[in-house]
Structures are given as C-alpha cells and as structure tokens.
Amino acid sequence: MIAVVTGAAGFIGSTLSRRLLDDGHKVTGIDALTKAYDIELKIRNVDNLVDHRNFQLVYGDLTDPSSVDLLRNADVVFHLAGQASVTSSWGRSFETYARNNIMATQRLLDVLAGSAIKRFVYASSSSVYGEAMVMPTVETALTRPISPYGVSKLAAENLCHAYQREQGIPVTSLRFFTVYGPAQRPDMAFHRMFRSVYRGEVFEVRGDGTATRDFTFVGDVVEAILAAASCGWNGVANVGGGNRVSLREVLAIVEEVAGPLNLRWGPTVAGDVRDTGADIDLARDALGWEPRTDLYTGLRTMAAWAEELLRTEPSHR
C-alpha cells in the first residue's frame, strides 16, 4: 500500500504511521506542525519514523495546492489532521477550525475526485452527536453538536458523504470516542492527569465527576482505521471502547496505576457534553472490528509512557 497520513506528527497519526510501516507499507506523512500545542512533542512523535526508508514526512498546509498534490498517487488517504479541542473552538478562533477542519477536507476530496484512490478514511468525532438522547448512541441518531468544534467535524463528514455520492470517492468516516494512550495531546484529560501525578500539577475536574465517557485506546483506534481501509464499505461508523466510565472511576484507576492526583474541582465548560457512549455494532458488522483493550490495561500502558516523558523531559508542557 502507498498511504498518505495527514496529521502524521499528531497523536493518532504518528501511531498509525508506525503501524503502517511495521506492516511493510510506504507512508507519506503530511503535517503543518501548527502551534496548537508544543511542536517539540510532535517532533518527538515522528523521531522514530523519519529515518525509516519507507517514510517521508512533508511539512505542509492542506489548504495549499502543493501539499494536496501529494495525494494523487496514494492508494489510501488517512485524513487525521485537524484543529482539535472543544473548549478552544469558540469565538474568533472558529476561523481556524473552519479552515483546518472544513476547508482542508474539501481540498483533499476535490483533488481525489476522479482519481484511482481505493479508500479515504476520515477521522470524525463523537462530538457530532452533542447531547445524545440515547445511550449507547447509534450512527443514525440525530447529529446536533453543541460546540463549534463538533460543527466543523460534522461539516467535514458531510463533505465526505457528498464526494462519495456524487464524485465516487470511496469514503469511510469513523466517529472516535475519547481516544487515549501514549502520545496523547497535552491538553487532553489523561495527559493532564499524569502531569498531576508525576509533576504535582493541579488537575481541574470539570463538574462533579459523574459525567461519563466511552474511552477508546489508541491501539484499538488504529486497528479500526486499518479495517476501514480494507473493508470496501462506504459509510459512517462509531469507534468506541465499548462501555461508559465515570470521571470519578477514571481518577481512581489513574491513582491506582500511577499515584496520587492533585485535584481541584471546577465548573463544567461550554460545549462539553455530559455523557458519551458508542453503539459499536455497525463497526463489528461492517469493519469486522471491536475494541480489545480495557481501560485499566490502557491506562497502565499510558502511565509508563507518561512517566518517561514527564519525568525525563520536564520542559515539555
């Protein structure tokens, strides 16, 4: 396979790129290395990739025609790049979300229209559901996001559907539910929890701790992405860990596998949904995929990575 991975220096993108290389594929990674978080962390993510003979890292903006031209010879495009974070998507910053999540996706799809691409895999988000009325949530549920970030992910997802239907691009969109694991972004909850353990920093709990999430280990997410690339199925599927866990339960597991947390309790933030839970029957049926990693095992794996990162490189934040 000749694969293009957008966002290759990011959390999921770097993990996927390593797996593709291990499986013998050729990978072109595209990343703009934006300043959404510490660029040195992104560089660390690809340090063990750049010397691989089958890997090419390209610094590029996906809204730039010279970057998207790299897609023309690809067998599969894994579109993982995007502007993340619910809390940062309000106000004038939404211009960045519109550009990096919506316009960038449209440019990629437009270049691929009429090409011999075998599969376009788009990384969507459970944020498209907003406050879902039913748990676990099926893909046919009403999509009514409550954050500008969720709106941007849904808009890009709809672009994928339009280009699949009218331009014939084979597209699978995967709605990820709270992905965690080694290389997780520093603004995400588990990364901040481990900073609290290993550096004594304060972890602020938003709300009373009873909110629930469907946490999904990054290794399982990569397996779902690879399954989508080879399944020949067009559509949208949830990718979740398979069960909901409250934040209070998560805090207890983190303390068990890593040590005591320094907690501060605060209010919820705009756009943060109370509960998420994925119905993954469609992913089982269409992709032949299901999660394999339980939360305790996944957090033990992440704790080992976080301890090395946070204790040996204290300058990274």
PDB file of C-alpha atoms in Angstrom:
ATOM      1  CA  MET A   1       0.000   0.000   0.000  1.00  0.00           C
ATOM      2  CA  ILE A   2       1.067   3.564  -0.687  1.00  0.00           C
ATOM      3  CA  ALA A   3      -0.538   5.520   2.150  1.00  0.00           C
ATOM      4  CA  VAL A   4      -0.849   9.202   2.908  1.00  0.00           C
ATOM      5  CA  VAL A   5      -1.418  10.115   6.547  1.00  0.00           C
ATOM      6  CA  THR A   6      -2.438  13.692   7.256  1.00  0.00           C
ATOM      7  CA  GLY A   7      -1.596  14.884  10.745  1.00  0.00           C
ATOM      8  CA  ALA A   8       1.208  12.327  10.831  1.00  0.00           C
ATOM      9  CA  ALA A   9       3.037  14.034  13.703  1.00  0.00           C
ATOM     10  CA  GLY A  10      -0.054  14.019  15.896  1.00  0.00           C
ATOM     11  CA  PHE A  11      -1.315  11.592  18.498  1.00  0.00           C
ATOM     12  CA  ILE A  12      -3.238   9.122  16.336  1.00  0.00           C
ATOM     13  CA  GLY A  13      -1.394   9.953  13.101  1.00  0.00           C
ATOM     14  CA  SER A  14       2.042   9.020  14.423  1.00  0.00           C
ATOM     15  CA  THR A  15       0.712   5.814  15.986  1.00  0.00           C
ATOM     16  CA  LEU A  16      -0.960   4.828  12.722  1.00  0.00           C
ATOM     17  CA  SER A  17       2.141   5.690  10.674  1.00  0.00           C
ATOM     18  CA  ARG A  18       4.312   3.422  12.815  1.00  0.00           C
ATOM     19  CA  ARG A  19       1.860   0.549  12.411  1.00  0.00           C
ATOM     20  CA  LEU A  20       1.696   1.013   8.624  1.00  0.00           C
ATOM     21  CA  LEU A  21       5.487   0.964   8.391  1.00  0.00           C
ATOM     22  CA  ASP A  22       5.677  -2.117  10.603  1.00  0.00           C
ATOM     23  CA  ASP A  23       3.238  -3.804   8.207  1.00  0.00           C
ATOM     24  CA  GLY A  24       5.504  -3.023   5.234  1.00  0.00           C
ATOM     25  CA  HIS A  25       3.610  -0.140   3.638  1.00  0.00           C
ATOM     26  CA  LYS A  26       5.018   3.084   2.207  1.00  0.00           C
ATOM     27  CA  VAL A  27       3.861   6.170   4.079  1.00  0.00           C
ATOM     28  CA  THR A  28       3.879   9.843   3.211  1.00  0.00           C
ATOM     29  CA  GLY A  29       3.058  11.865   6.292  1.00  0.00           C
ATOM     30  CA  ILE A  30       1.800  15.423   5.930  1.00  0.00           C
ATOM     31  CA  ASP A  31       1.770  17.765   8.901  1.00  0.00           C
ATOM     32  CA  ALA A  32       1.663  21.556   9.259  1.00  0.00           C
ATOM     33  CA  LEU A  33       3.205  21.361  12.763  1.00  0.00           C
ATOM     34  CA  THR A  34       0.811  24.026  13.986  1.00  0.00           C
ATOM     35  CA  LYS A  35       1.297  25.618  17.396  1.00  0.00           C
ATOM     36  CA  ALA A  36      -1.890  24.166  18.868  1.00  0.00           C
ATOM     37  CA  TYR A  37       0.476  22.534  21.372  1.00  0.00           C
ATOM     38  CA  ASP A  38       4.227  22.124  21.883  1.00  0.00           C
ATOM     39  CA  ILE A  39       5.787  21.418  18.485  1.00  0.00           C
ATOM     40  CA  GLU A  40       8.653  19.545  20.168  1.00  0.00           C
ATOM     41  CA  LEU A  41       6.148  16.928  21.289  1.00  0.00           C
ATOM     42  CA  LYS A  42       5.043  16.451  17.684  1.00  0.00           C
ATOM     43  CA  ILE A  43       8.644  16.154  16.560  1.00  0.00           C
ATOM     44  CA  ARG A  44       9.198  13.549  19.277  1.00  0.00           C
ATOM     45  CA  ASN A  45       6.245  11.595  17.854  1.00  0.00           C
ATOM     46  CA  VAL A  46       7.953  11.225  14.468  1.00  0.00           C
ATOM     47  CA  ASP A  47      11.551  10.903  15.685  1.00  0.00           C
ATOM     48  CA  ASN A  48      11.426   7.137  15.280  1.00  0.00           C
ATOM     49  CA  LEU A  49       9.754   7.386  11.874  1.00  0.00           C
ATOM     50  CA  VAL A  50      11.779   9.884   9.844  1.00  0.00           C
ATOM     51  CA  ASP A  51      14.758   7.584   9.294  1.00  0.00           C
ATOM     52  CA  HIS A  52      12.610   4.715   8.044  1.00  0.00           C
ATOM     53  CA  ARG A  53      13.273   4.016   4.369  1.00  0.00           C
ATOM     54  CA  ASN A  54       9.539   3.796   3.602  1.00  0.00           C
ATOM     55  CA  PHE A  55       8.559   7.025   5.360  1.00  0.00           C
ATOM     56  CA  GLN A  56       8.526  10.564   4.033  1.00  0.00           C
ATOM     57  CA  LEU A  57       7.471  13.484   6.221  1.00  0.00           C
ATOM     58  CA  VAL A  58       6.243  16.556   4.397  1.00  0.00           C
ATOM     59  CA  TYR A  59       5.714  19.875   6.130  1.00  0.00           C
ATOM     60  CA  GLY A  60       2.605  21.285   4.522  1.00  0.00           C
ATOM     61  CA  ASP A  61      -0.710  23.084   4.899  1.00  0.00           C
ATOM     62  CA  LEU A  62      -3.592  21.044   3.499  1.00  0.00           C
ATOM     63  CA  THR A  63      -5.209  24.166   2.074  1.00  0.00           C
ATOM     64  CA  ASP A  64      -2.071  24.685  -0.054  1.00  0.00           C
ATOM     65  CA  PRO A  65      -2.362  23.052  -3.519  1.00  0.00           C
ATOM     66  CA  SER A  66       1.282  21.964  -3.449  1.00  0.00           C
ATOM     67  CA  SER A  67       0.600  19.855  -0.348  1.00  0.00           C
ATOM     68  CA  VAL A  68      -2.515  18.104  -1.571  1.00  0.00           C
ATOM     69  CA  ASP A  69      -0.848  17.209  -4.871  1.00  0.00           C
ATOM     70  CA  LEU A  70       0.998  14.548  -2.879  1.00  0.00           C
ATOM     71  CA  LEU A  71      -2.251  12.595  -2.676  1.00  0.00           C
ATOM     72  CA  ARG A  72      -2.511  11.806  -6.371  1.00  0.00           C
ATOM     73  CA  ASN A  73      -0.522   8.554  -6.292  1.00  0.00           C
ATOM     74  CA  ALA A  74      -1.852   7.265  -2.986  1.00  0.00           C
ATOM     75  CA  ASP A  75      -3.782   4.023  -2.635  1.00  0.00           C
ATOM     76  CA  VAL A  76      -5.316   5.098   0.674  1.00  0.00           C
ATOM     77  CA  VAL A  77      -5.560   8.505   2.351  1.00  0.00           C
ATOM     78  CA  PHE A  78      -5.951   8.567   6.113  1.00  0.00           C
ATOM     79  CA  HIS A  79      -7.217  12.049   6.949  1.00  0.00           C
ATOM     80  CA  LEU A  80      -6.414  12.565  10.627  1.00  0.00           C
ATOM     81  CA  ALA A  81      -5.275  16.195  10.532  1.00  0.00           C
ATOM     82  CA  GLY A  82      -7.494  18.854  12.033  1.00  0.00           C
ATOM     83  CA  GLN A  83      -7.916  21.539  14.653  1.00  0.00           C
ATOM     84  CA  ALA A  84      -8.830  19.785  17.886  1.00  0.00           C
ATOM     85  CA  SER A  85     -10.358  20.864  21.235  1.00  0.00           C
ATOM     86  CA  VAL A  86     -13.950  21.656  22.082  1.00  0.00           C
ATOM     87  CA  THR A  87     -13.096  24.388  24.574  1.00  0.00           C
ATOM     88  CA  SER A  88     -10.877  26.395  22.207  1.00  0.00           C
ATOM     89  CA  SER A  89     -13.325  26.458  19.304  1.00  0.00           C
ATOM     90  CA  TRP A  90     -15.470  29.377  20.455  1.00  0.00           C
ATOM     91  CA  GLY A  91     -15.180  32.987  19.326  1.00  0.00           C
ATOM     92  CA  ARG A  92     -12.871  34.214  16.588  1.00  0.00           C
ATOM     93  CA  SER A  93     -10.779  31.060  16.803  1.00  0.00           C
ATOM     94  CA  PHE A  94     -13.520  29.260  14.873  1.00  0.00           C
ATOM     95  CA  GLU A  95     -11.980  30.726  11.723  1.00  0.00           C
ATOM     96  CA  THR A  96      -9.074  28.340  12.297  1.00  0.00           C
ATOM     97  CA  TYR A  97     -11.456  25.397  12.796  1.00  0.00           C
ATOM     98  CA  ALA A  98     -13.331  26.252   9.601  1.00  0.00           C
ATOM     99  CA  ARG A  99     -10.071  26.427   7.689  1.00  0.00           C
ATOM    100  CA  ASN A 100      -8.301  23.384   9.121  1.00  0.00           C
ATOM    101  CA  ASN A 101     -11.286  21.060   9.536  1.00  0.00           C
ATOM    102  CA  ILE A 102     -13.701  22.034   6.776  1.00  0.00           C
ATOM    103  CA  MET A 103     -11.752  23.758   4.002  1.00  0.00           C
ATOM    104  CA  ALA A 104      -8.787  21.383   4.274  1.00  0.00           C
ATOM    105  CA  THR A 105     -11.065  18.348   3.972  1.00  0.00           C
ATOM    106  CA  GLN A 106     -12.803  19.807   0.921  1.00  0.00           C
ATOM    107  CA  ARG A 107      -9.443  20.457  -0.767  1.00  0.00           C
ATOM    108  CA  LEU A 108      -8.330  16.873  -0.212  1.00  0.00           C
ATOM    109  CA  LEU A 109     -11.555  15.438  -1.549  1.00  0.00           C
ATOM    110  CA  ASP A 110     -11.549  17.732  -4.562  1.00  0.00           C
ATOM    111  CA  VAL A 111      -8.051  16.625  -5.558  1.00  0.00           C
ATOM    112  CA  LEU A 112      -9.055  12.964  -5.231  1.00  0.00           C
ATOM    113  CA  ALA A 113     -12.221  13.278  -7.334  1.00  0.00           C
ATOM    114  CA  GLY A 114     -11.715  11.207 -10.471  1.00  0.00           C
ATOM    115  CA  SER A 115      -8.542   9.552  -9.128  1.00  0.00           C
ATOM    116  CA  ALA A 116      -7.884   5.849  -8.589  1.00  0.00           C
ATOM    117  CA  ILE A 117      -7.938   6.198  -4.807  1.00  0.00           C
ATOM    118  CA  LYS A 118      -9.006   2.950  -3.144  1.00  0.00           C
ATOM    119  CA  ARG A 119     -10.162   4.403   0.168  1.00  0.00           C
ATOM    120  CA  PHE A 120     -10.403   7.734   2.001  1.00  0.00           C
ATOM    121  CA  VAL A 121     -10.643   7.266   5.767  1.00  0.00           C
ATOM    122  CA  TYR A 122     -11.845  10.330   7.655  1.00  0.00           C
ATOM    123  CA  ALA A 123     -11.325  10.806  11.403  1.00  0.00           C
ATOM    124  CA  SER A 124     -14.595  12.211  12.710  1.00  0.00           C
ATOM    125  CA  SER A 125     -15.677  12.623  16.330  1.00  0.00           C
ATOM    126  CA  SER A 126     -18.382  11.687  18.800  1.00  0.00           C
ATOM    127  CA  SER A 127     -18.769  15.459  19.245  1.00  0.00           C
ATOM    128  CA  VAL A 128     -21.081  15.435  16.215  1.00  0.00           C
ATOM    129  CA  TYR A 129     -23.834  13.940  18.405  1.00  0.00           C
ATOM    130  CA  GLY A 130     -23.854  16.675  21.041  1.00  0.00           C
ATOM    131  CA  GLU A 131     -26.024  15.682  23.994  1.00  0.00           C
ATOM    132  CA  ALA A 132     -27.192  12.343  22.638  1.00  0.00           C
ATOM    133  CA  MET A 133     -30.692  11.339  23.708  1.00  0.00           C
ATOM    134  CA  VAL A 134     -29.948   7.593  23.802  1.00  0.00           C
ATOM    135  CA  MET A 135     -27.024   5.616  25.215  1.00  0.00           C
ATOM    136  CA  PRO A 136     -25.315   3.806  23.646  1.00  0.00           C
ATOM    137  CA  THR A 137     -25.651   6.051  20.606  1.00  0.00           C
ATOM    138  CA  VAL A 138     -26.158   4.609  17.131  1.00  0.00           C
ATOM    139  CA  GLU A 139     -24.931   6.221  13.925  1.00  0.00           C
ATOM    140  CA  THR A 140     -28.491   7.053  12.832  1.00  0.00           C
ATOM    141  CA  ALA A 141     -29.061   9.209  15.929  1.00  0.00           C
ATOM    142  CA  LEU A 142     -29.678  12.921  15.494  1.00  0.00           C
ATOM    143  CA  THR A 143     -26.407  14.811  14.988  1.00  0.00           C
ATOM    144  CA  ARG A 144     -26.741  18.110  16.837  1.00  0.00           C
ATOM    145  CA  PRO A 145     -23.295  19.239  18.063  1.00  0.00           C
ATOM    146  CA  ILE A 146     -23.124  21.757  20.902  1.00  0.00           C
ATOM    147  CA  SER A 147     -19.649  23.123  20.166  1.00  0.00           C
ATOM    148  CA  PRO A 148     -18.160  24.874  17.128  1.00  0.00           C
ATOM    149  CA  TYR A 149     -15.587  22.064  17.015  1.00  0.00           C
ATOM    150  CA  GLY A 150     -18.355  19.481  16.700  1.00  0.00           C
ATOM    151  CA  VAL A 151     -19.986  21.573  13.977  1.00  0.00           C
ATOM    152  CA  SER A 152     -16.741  21.643  12.000  1.00  0.00           C
ATOM    153  CA  LYS A 153     -16.277  17.863  12.271  1.00  0.00           C
ATOM    154  CA  LEU A 154     -19.846  17.220  11.146  1.00  0.00           C
ATOM    155  CA  ALA A 155     -19.474  19.615   8.222  1.00  0.00           C
ATOM    156  CA  ALA A 156     -16.354  17.764   7.041  1.00  0.00           C
ATOM    157  CA  GLU A 157     -18.128  14.454   7.498  1.00  0.00           C
ATOM    158  CA  ASN A 158     -20.973  15.693   5.290  1.00  0.00           C
ATOM    159  CA  LEU A 159     -18.441  16.771   2.669  1.00  0.00           C
ATOM    160  CA  CYS A 160     -17.096  13.215   2.667  1.00  0.00           C
ATOM    161  CA  HIS A 161     -20.598  11.884   2.062  1.00  0.00           C
ATOM    162  CA  ALA A 162     -21.205  14.369  -0.762  1.00  0.00           C
ATOM    163  CA  TYR A 163     -17.966  13.472  -2.548  1.00  0.00           C
ATOM    164  CA  GLN A 164     -18.620   9.768  -2.080  1.00  0.00           C
ATOM    165  CA  ARG A 165     -22.123  10.006  -3.516  1.00  0.00           C
ATOM    166  CA  GLU A 166     -21.541  12.472  -6.348  1.00  0.00           C
ATOM    167  CA  GLN A 167     -17.835  12.055  -7.196  1.00  0.00           C
ATOM    168  CA  GLY A 168     -17.406   8.355  -6.463  1.00  0.00           C
ATOM    169  CA  ILE A 169     -14.667   8.648  -3.832  1.00  0.00           C
ATOM    170  CA  PRO A 170     -14.766   5.566  -1.573  1.00  0.00           C
ATOM    171  CA  VAL A 171     -15.064   7.031   1.925  1.00  0.00           C
ATOM    172  CA  THR A 172     -15.323   5.588   5.409  1.00  0.00           C
ATOM    173  CA  SER A 173     -15.838   8.063   8.257  1.00  0.00           C
ATOM    174  CA  LEU A 174     -15.077   6.934  11.788  1.00  0.00           C
ATOM    175  CA  ARG A 175     -16.544   8.722  14.802  1.00  0.00           C
ATOM    176  CA  PHE A 176     -13.915   8.389  17.523  1.00  0.00           C
ATOM    177  CA  PHE A 177     -14.983   8.354  21.172  1.00  0.00           C
ATOM    178  CA  THR A 178     -12.433   9.894  23.603  1.00  0.00           C
ATOM    179  CA  VAL A 179      -9.185   8.388  22.375  1.00  0.00           C
ATOM    180  CA  TYR A 180      -6.345   7.973  24.894  1.00  0.00           C
ATOM    181  CA  GLY A 181      -2.946   6.318  25.086  1.00  0.00           C
ATOM    182  CA  PRO A 182       0.762   7.051  24.513  1.00  0.00           C
ATOM    183  CA  ALA A 183       1.435  10.296  22.580  1.00  0.00           C
ATOM    184  CA  GLN A 184      -1.899  11.823  23.650  1.00  0.00           C
ATOM    185  CA  ARG A 185      -2.011  15.606  23.259  1.00  0.00           C
ATOM    186  CA  PRO A 186      -1.023  17.571  26.383  1.00  0.00           C
ATOM    187  CA  ASP A 187      -4.363  19.405  26.503  1.00  0.00           C
ATOM    188  CA  MET A 188      -6.315  16.152  26.826  1.00  0.00           C
ATOM    189  CA  ALA A 189      -7.569  14.875  30.166  1.00  0.00           C
ATOM    190  CA  PHE A 190      -5.459  11.766  30.714  1.00  0.00           C
ATOM    191  CA  HIS A 191      -2.252  13.559  29.770  1.00  0.00           C
ATOM    192  CA  ARG A 192      -3.102  16.296  32.278  1.00  0.00           C
ATOM    193  CA  MET A 193      -3.909  13.696  34.922  1.00  0.00           C
ATOM    194  CA  PHE A 194      -0.491  12.106  34.558  1.00  0.00           C
ATOM    195  CA  ARG A 195       1.114  15.558  34.717  1.00  0.00           C
ATOM    196  CA  SER A 196      -0.661  15.946  38.044  1.00  0.00           C
ATOM    197  CA  VAL A 197       0.767  12.647  39.291  1.00  0.00           C
ATOM    198  CA  TYR A 198       4.335  12.962  38.036  1.00  0.00           C
ATOM    199  CA  ARG A 199       4.838  16.714  38.385  1.00  0.00           C
ATOM    200  CA  GLY A 200       2.424  17.662  41.126  1.00  0.00           C
ATOM    201  CA  GLU A 201       0.457  19.946  38.816  1.00  0.00           C
ATOM    202  CA  VAL A 202      -3.194  20.592  39.562  1.00  0.00           C
ATOM    203  CA  PHE A 203      -5.764  18.625  37.588  1.00  0.00           C
ATOM    204  CA  GLU A 204      -9.039  20.506  37.426  1.00  0.00           C
ATOM    205  CA  VAL A 205     -12.094  18.276  37.412  1.00  0.00           C
ATOM    206  CA  ARG A 206     -14.849  19.861  35.372  1.00  0.00           C
ATOM    207  CA  GLY A 207     -18.135  19.247  37.136  1.00  0.00           C
ATOM    208  CA  ASP A 208     -18.854  16.787  39.926  1.00  0.00           C
ATOM    209  CA  GLY A 209     -17.078  13.800  38.365  1.00  0.00           C
ATOM    210  CA  THR A 210     -20.222  11.861  37.498  1.00  0.00           C
ATOM    211  CA  ALA A 211     -20.051  12.636  33.764  1.00  0.00           C
ATOM    212  CA  THR A 212     -19.265   9.548  31.689  1.00  0.00           C
ATOM    213  CA  ARG A 213     -17.193   8.851  28.609  1.00  0.00           C
ATOM    214  CA  ASP A 214     -16.615   5.916  26.297  1.00  0.00           C
ATOM    215  CA  PHE A 215     -12.802   5.793  26.398  1.00  0.00           C
ATOM    216  CA  THR A 216     -11.014   4.160  23.453  1.00  0.00           C
ATOM    217  CA  PHE A 217      -7.384   3.050  23.457  1.00  0.00           C
ATOM    218  CA  VAL A 218      -5.320   4.416  20.569  1.00  0.00           C
ATOM    219  CA  GLY A 219      -4.148   0.944  19.541  1.00  0.00           C
ATOM    220  CA  ASP A 220      -7.760  -0.136  19.084  1.00  0.00           C
ATOM    221  CA  VAL A 221      -8.461   3.020  17.099  1.00  0.00           C
ATOM    222  CA  VAL A 222      -5.582   2.221  14.747  1.00  0.00           C
ATOM    223  CA  GLU A 223      -6.998  -1.265  14.218  1.00  0.00           C
ATOM    224  CA  ALA A 224     -10.354   0.284  13.290  1.00  0.00           C
ATOM    225  CA  ILE A 225      -8.679   2.658  10.842  1.00  0.00           C
ATOM    226  CA  LEU A 226      -6.827  -0.191   9.154  1.00  0.00           C
ATOM    227  CA  ALA A 227     -10.021  -2.243   8.989  1.00  0.00           C
ATOM    228  CA  ALA A 228     -11.784   0.697   7.329  1.00  0.00           C
ATOM    229  CA  ALA A 229      -9.008   0.960   4.742  1.00  0.00           C
ATOM    230  CA  SER A 230      -9.503  -2.597   3.557  1.00  0.00           C
ATOM    231  CA  CYS A 231     -13.180  -3.315   4.102  1.00  0.00           C
ATOM    232  CA  GLY A 232     -14.614  -1.819   0.912  1.00  0.00           C
ATOM    233  CA  TRP A 233     -17.502  -0.281   2.870  1.00  0.00           C
ATOM    234  CA  ASN A 234     -18.722   3.298   2.464  1.00  0.00           C
ATOM    235  CA  GLY A 235     -20.391   4.925   5.447  1.00  0.00           C
ATOM    236  CA  VAL A 236     -20.071   6.231   8.985  1.00  0.00           C
ATOM    237  CA  ALA A 237     -19.224   4.028  11.974  1.00  0.00           C
ATOM    238  CA  ASN A 238     -18.683   4.624  15.671  1.00  0.00           C
ATOM    239  CA  VAL A 239     -15.340   3.621  17.169  1.00  0.00           C
ATOM    240  CA  GLY A 240     -15.625   3.371  20.947  1.00  0.00           C
ATOM    241  CA  GLY A 241     -14.240   1.414  23.852  1.00  0.00           C
ATOM    242  CA  GLY A 242     -17.487  -0.462  24.383  1.00  0.00           C
ATOM    243  CA  ASN A 243     -18.534   0.813  27.811  1.00  0.00           C
ATOM    244  CA  ARG A 244     -19.072   4.076  29.689  1.00  0.00           C
ATOM    245  CA  VAL A 245     -16.987   5.019  32.708  1.00  0.00           C
ATOM    246  CA  SER A 246     -17.473   7.998  35.030  1.00  0.00           C
ATOM    247  CA  LEU A 247     -14.718  10.523  35.602  1.00  0.00           C
ATOM    248  CA  ARG A 248     -14.584   9.570  39.280  1.00  0.00           C
ATOM    249  CA  GLU A 249     -13.891   5.958  38.273  1.00  0.00           C
ATOM    250  CA  VAL A 250     -11.150   7.136  35.927  1.00  0.00           C
ATOM    251  CA  LEU A 251      -9.484   9.184  38.649  1.00  0.00           C
ATOM    252  CA  ALA A 252      -9.416   6.119  40.889  1.00  0.00           C
ATOM    253  CA  ILE A 253      -7.771   3.983  38.177  1.00  0.00           C
ATOM    254  CA  VAL A 254      -5.148   6.642  37.430  1.00  0.00           C
ATOM    255  CA  GLU A 255      -4.245   6.827  41.121  1.00  0.00           C
ATOM    256  CA  GLU A 256      -4.004   3.030  41.252  1.00  0.00           C
ATOM    257  CA  VAL A 257      -1.673   2.717  38.254  1.00  0.00           C
ATOM    258  CA  ALA A 258       0.374   5.901  38.737  1.00  0.00           C
ATOM    259  CA  GLY A 259      -0.053   7.586  42.123  1.00  0.00           C
ATOM    260  CA  PRO A 260      -1.998  10.339  43.903  1.00  0.00           C
ATOM    261  CA  LEU A 261      -3.546  13.186  41.943  1.00  0.00           C
ATOM    262  CA  ASN A 262      -3.574  16.843  42.926  1.00  0.00           C
ATOM    263  CA  LEU A 263      -7.222  17.709  42.240  1.00  0.00           C
ATOM    264  CA  ARG A 264      -9.202  20.919  42.056  1.00  0.00           C
ATOM    265  CA  TRP A 265     -12.920  20.876  41.391  1.00  0.00           C
ATOM    266  CA  GLY A 266     -14.363  23.428  38.976  1.00  0.00           C
ATOM    267  CA  PRO A 267     -17.389  24.155  36.791  1.00  0.00           C
ATOM    268  CA  THR A 268     -18.207  22.499  33.502  1.00  0.00           C
ATOM    269  CA  VAL A 269     -17.249  24.327  30.309  1.00  0.00           C
ATOM    270  CA  ALA A 270     -19.335  25.295  27.311  1.00  0.00           C
ATOM    271  CA  GLY A 271     -19.580  22.575  24.676  1.00  0.00           C
ATOM    272  CA  ASP A 272     -18.571  19.731  26.994  1.00  0.00           C
ATOM    273  CA  VAL A 273     -21.268  17.052  26.775  1.00  0.00           C
ATOM    274  CA  ARG A 274     -22.213  15.213  29.933  1.00  0.00           C
ATOM    275  CA  ASP A 275     -22.152  11.639  28.611  1.00  0.00           C
ATOM    276  CA  THR A 276     -20.933   9.727  25.583  1.00  0.00           C
ATOM    277  CA  GLY A 277     -21.416   6.080  24.726  1.00  0.00           C
ATOM    278  CA  ALA A 278     -20.874   4.321  21.413  1.00  0.00           C
ATOM    279  CA  ASP A 279     -23.018   1.615  19.919  1.00  0.00           C
ATOM    280  CA  ILE A 280     -20.334  -0.303  18.002  1.00  0.00           C
ATOM    281  CA  ASP A 281     -22.487  -2.966  16.345  1.00  0.00           C
ATOM    282  CA  LEU A 282     -22.017  -1.360  12.920  1.00  0.00           C
ATOM    283  CA  ALA A 283     -18.229  -1.358  13.280  1.00  0.00           C
ATOM    284  CA  ARG A 284     -18.381  -5.054  14.192  1.00  0.00           C
ATOM    285  CA  ASP A 285     -20.589  -5.878  11.198  1.00  0.00           C
ATOM    286  CA  ALA A 286     -19.117  -3.603   8.511  1.00  0.00           C
ATOM    287  CA  LEU A 287     -15.463  -3.474   9.548  1.00  0.00           C
ATOM    288  CA  GLY A 288     -15.062  -6.709  11.472  1.00  0.00           C
ATOM    289  CA  TRP A 289     -13.673  -4.631  14.335  1.00  0.00           C
ATOM    290  CA  GLU A 290     -14.161  -4.419  18.064  1.00  0.00           C
ATOM    291  CA  PRO A 291     -12.073  -2.975  20.916  1.00  0.00           C
ATOM    292  CA  ARG A 292      -9.586  -5.262  22.657  1.00  0.00           C
ATOM    293  CA  THR A 293      -8.036  -3.058  25.344  1.00  0.00           C
ATOM    294  CA  ASP A 294      -9.793  -2.491  28.656  1.00  0.00           C
ATOM    295  CA  LEU A 295      -9.385   0.863  30.394  1.00  0.00           C
ATOM    296  CA  TYR A 296      -7.166  -0.413  33.203  1.00  0.00           C
ATOM    297  CA  THR A 297      -4.705  -2.030  30.780  1.00  0.00           C
ATOM    298  CA  GLY A 298      -4.714   1.014  28.503  1.00  0.00           C
ATOM    299  CA  LEU A 299      -4.039   3.400  31.362  1.00  0.00           C
ATOM    300  CA  ARG A 300      -1.177   1.256  32.664  1.00  0.00           C
ATOM    301  CA  THR A 301       0.388   1.452  29.195  1.00  0.00           C
ATOM    302  CA  MET A 302      -0.124   5.199  29.026  1.00  0.00           C
ATOM    303  CA  ALA A 303       1.243   5.677  32.552  1.00  0.00           C
ATOM    304  CA  ALA A 304       4.560   4.075  31.578  1.00  0.00           C
ATOM    305  CA  TRP A 305       4.835   6.377  28.542  1.00  0.00           C
ATOM    306  CA  ALA A 306       3.824   9.467  30.515  1.00  0.00           C
ATOM    307  CA  GLU A 307       6.274   8.783  33.333  1.00  0.00           C
ATOM    308  CA  GLU A 308       9.174   8.609  30.898  1.00  0.00           C
ATOM    309  CA  LEU A 309       8.066  11.757  29.072  1.00  0.00           C
ATOM    310  CA  LEU A 310       7.163  13.890  32.068  1.00  0.00           C
ATOM    311  CA  ARG A 311       9.999  12.907  34.397  1.00  0.00           C
ATOM    312  CA  THR A 312      12.824  12.941  31.873  1.00  0.00           C
ATOM    313  CA  GLU A 313      11.746  15.999  29.875  1.00  0.00           C
ATOM    314  CA  PRO A 314      10.299  18.444  32.404  1.00  0.00           C
ATOM    315  CA  SER A 315      10.462  21.378  29.991  1.00  0.00           C
ATOM    316  CA  HIS A 316       7.629  19.958  27.864  1.00  0.00           C
ATOM    317  CA  ARG A 317       4.195  21.325  28.664  1.00  0.00           C
TER     318      ARG A 317
END
